[in-house]
Amino acid sequence: MSPVRRGETLPIFNRIAVLRAEHRMSRVALADAVNVNPQTIGALERGNHYPSLDLALRICEVFQLPVEAVFARTEFTPLSAEVYSREKGQQS
């Protein structure tokens, strides 16, 4: 277990796997882009490891997104649920 892990009270969620899929990027390619081991990317995606601020910023730079679009303290809702909820609200 990572010494940086904050446990149940202060989790850090991320969208790394989703972003990699959208960009058709392998773990190895992302790891190379941010200069870490591919196993580190896997551990981040599983929530077994939390990134340093530097690593988080490097990952965000690769995807050209702000930190809050990639990392959050609350679980991300599926994009499909967000879109469906908006569409349903607009039809009323």
Short mmCIF file of N, CA and C in Angstrom, two decimals, residues 20-70:
data_model
loop_
_atom_site.label_atom_id
_atom_site.label_comp_id
_atom_site.label_asym_id
_atom_site.label_seq_id
_atom_site.Cartn_x
_atom_site.Cartn_y
_atom_site.Cartn_z
N ARG A 20 -7.08 7.64 -21.04
CA ARG A 20 -6.18 6.83 -21.88
C ARG A 20 -6.96 6.18 -23.01
N ALA A 21 -8.14 5.64 -22.67
CA ALA A 21 -8.96 4.98 -23.69
C ALA A 21 -9.40 5.97 -24.76
N GLU A 22 -9.82 7.16 -24.33
CA GLU A 22 -10.25 8.18 -25.29
C GLU A 22 -9.12 8.58 -26.23
N HIS A 23 -7.91 8.59 -25.71
CA HIS A 23 -6.75 8.98 -26.51
C HIS A 23 -6.05 7.78 -27.16
N ARG A 24 -6.65 6.60 -26.99
CA ARG A 24 -6.05 5.36 -27.52
C ARG A 24 -4.59 5.25 -27.11
N MET A 25 -4.37 5.45 -25.82
CA MET A 25 -3.02 5.46 -25.27
C MET A 25 -2.85 4.29 -24.31
N SER A 26 -1.78 3.56 -24.45
CA SER A 26 -1.50 2.45 -23.54
C SER A 26 -0.92 2.97 -22.23
N ARG A 27 -0.91 2.11 -21.24
CA ARG A 27 -0.26 2.47 -19.97
C ARG A 27 1.21 2.78 -20.20
N VAL A 28 1.83 1.99 -21.05
CA VAL A 28 3.26 2.19 -21.34
C VAL A 28 3.49 3.57 -21.96
N ALA A 29 2.64 3.95 -22.91
CA ALA A 29 2.80 5.25 -23.58
C ALA A 29 2.61 6.40 -22.58
N LEU A 30 1.60 6.29 -21.71
CA LEU A 30 1.40 7.34 -20.71
C LEU A 30 2.58 7.37 -19.73
N ALA A 31 3.01 6.21 -19.31
CA ALA A 31 4.16 6.13 -18.39
C ALA A 31 5.39 6.78 -19.00
N ASP A 32 5.64 6.51 -20.28
CA ASP A 32 6.78 7.13 -20.96
C ASP A 32 6.62 8.64 -21.02
N ALA A 33 5.40 9.10 -21.28
CA ALA A 33 5.14 10.54 -21.41
C ALA A 33 5.35 11.30 -20.10
N VAL A 34 5.11 10.62 -18.97
CA VAL A 34 5.25 11.29 -17.67
C VAL A 34 6.45 10.79 -16.88
N ASN A 35 7.26 9.93 -17.52
CA ASN A 35 8.52 9.45 -16.95
C ASN A 35 8.34 8.66 -15.65
N VAL A 36 7.42 7.68 -15.71
CA VAL A 36 7.25 6.75 -14.58
C VAL A 36 7.19 5.33 -15.13
N ASN A 37 7.17 4.36 -14.26
CA ASN A 37 7.04 2.96 -14.61
C ASN A 37 5.58 2.68 -14.99
N PRO A 38 5.30 1.84 -15.99
CA PRO A 38 3.92 1.51 -16.34
C PRO A 38 3.10 0.95 -15.18
N GLN A 39 3.77 0.26 -14.26
CA GLN A 39 3.06 -0.26 -13.09
C GLN A 39 2.51 0.87 -12.23
N THR A 40 3.17 2.02 -12.23
CA THR A 40 2.69 3.17 -11.48
C THR A 40 1.37 3.65 -12.05
N ILE A 41 1.24 3.66 -13.37
CA ILE A 41 -0.01 4.07 -14.00
C ILE A 41 -1.13 3.11 -13.61
N GLY A 42 -0.83 1.82 -13.63
CA GLY A 42 -1.82 0.82 -13.22
C GLY A 42 -2.25 1.01 -11.78
N ALA A 43 -1.30 1.27 -10.90
CA ALA A 43 -1.61 1.48 -9.48
C ALA A 43 -2.47 2.73 -9.29
N LEU A 44 -2.18 3.77 -10.04
CA LEU A 44 -2.99 4.99 -9.97
C LEU A 44 -4.41 4.70 -10.42
N GLU A 45 -4.55 4.01 -11.54
CA GLU A 45 -5.88 3.71 -12.08
C GLU A 45 -6.70 2.87 -11.12
N ARG A 46 -6.08 1.95 -10.42
CA ARG A 46 -6.78 1.10 -9.46
C ARG A 46 -7.04 1.80 -8.13
N GLY A 47 -6.42 2.94 -7.91
CA GLY A 47 -6.56 3.64 -6.63
C GLY A 47 -5.65 3.08 -5.56
N ASN A 48 -4.66 2.29 -5.94
CA ASN A 48 -3.71 1.73 -4.98
C ASN A 48 -2.59 2.70 -4.65
N HIS A 49 -2.49 3.77 -5.40
CA HIS A 49 -1.42 4.75 -5.22
C HIS A 49 -1.97 6.12 -5.59
N TYR A 50 -1.58 7.13 -4.85
CA TYR A 50 -1.98 8.50 -5.18
C TYR A 50 -0.77 9.23 -5.73
N PRO A 51 -0.97 10.06 -6.74
CA PRO A 51 0.17 10.73 -7.36
C PRO A 51 0.68 11.90 -6.52
N SER A 52 1.95 12.19 -6.69
CA SER A 52 2.48 13.44 -6.14
C SER A 52 1.85 14.57 -6.94
N LEU A 53 1.95 15.77 -6.44
CA LEU A 53 1.42 16.92 -7.18
C LEU A 53 2.12 17.04 -8.52
N ASP A 54 3.43 16.83 -8.53
CA ASP A 54 4.19 16.91 -9.77
C ASP A 54 3.69 15.89 -10.80
N LEU A 55 3.49 14.65 -10.37
CA LEU A 55 3.02 13.62 -11.29
C LEU A 55 1.61 13.93 -11.77
N ALA A 56 0.75 14.37 -10.88
CA ALA A 56 -0.62 14.73 -11.27
C ALA A 56 -0.60 15.81 -12.34
N LEU A 57 0.24 16.81 -12.17
CA LEU A 57 0.31 17.90 -13.15
C LEU A 57 0.88 17.41 -14.49
N ARG A 58 1.85 16.50 -14.43
CA ARG A 58 2.40 15.94 -15.67
C ARG A 58 1.35 15.14 -16.43
N ILE A 59 0.54 14.37 -15.70
CA ILE A 59 -0.53 13.59 -16.33
C ILE A 59 -1.56 14.53 -16.96
N CYS A 60 -1.93 15.58 -16.25
CA CYS A 60 -2.89 16.55 -16.77
C CYS A 60 -2.36 17.25 -18.01
N GLU A 61 -1.07 17.50 -18.03
CA GLU A 61 -0.44 18.14 -19.18
C GLU A 61 -0.54 17.26 -20.43
N VAL A 62 -0.35 15.96 -20.24
CA VAL A 62 -0.45 15.03 -21.37
C VAL A 62 -1.84 15.10 -22.00
N PHE A 63 -2.88 15.15 -21.15
CA PHE A 63 -4.25 15.17 -21.64
C PHE A 63 -4.77 16.59 -21.89
N GLN A 64 -3.95 17.57 -21.59
CA GLN A 64 -4.30 18.99 -21.77
C GLN A 64 -5.61 19.32 -21.06
N LEU A 65 -5.68 18.91 -19.80
CA LEU A 65 -6.86 19.15 -18.97
C LEU A 65 -6.45 19.72 -17.63
N PRO A 66 -7.34 20.48 -16.98
CA PRO A 66 -7.04 20.96 -15.64
C PRO A 66 -7.10 19.81 -14.63
N VAL A 67 -6.44 19.98 -13.53
CA VAL A 67 -6.36 18.94 -12.50
C VAL A 67 -7.74 18.44 -12.09
N GLU A 68 -8.70 19.34 -11.91
CA GLU A 68 -10.02 18.93 -11.43
C GLU A 68 -10.80 18.11 -12.46
N ALA A 69 -10.36 18.08 -13.71
CA ALA A 69 -11.00 17.24 -14.72
C ALA A 69 -10.44 15.81 -14.68
N VAL A 70 -9.30 15.64 -14.04
CA VAL A 70 -8.65 14.33 -13.99
C VAL A 70 -8.70 13.72 -12.59
#
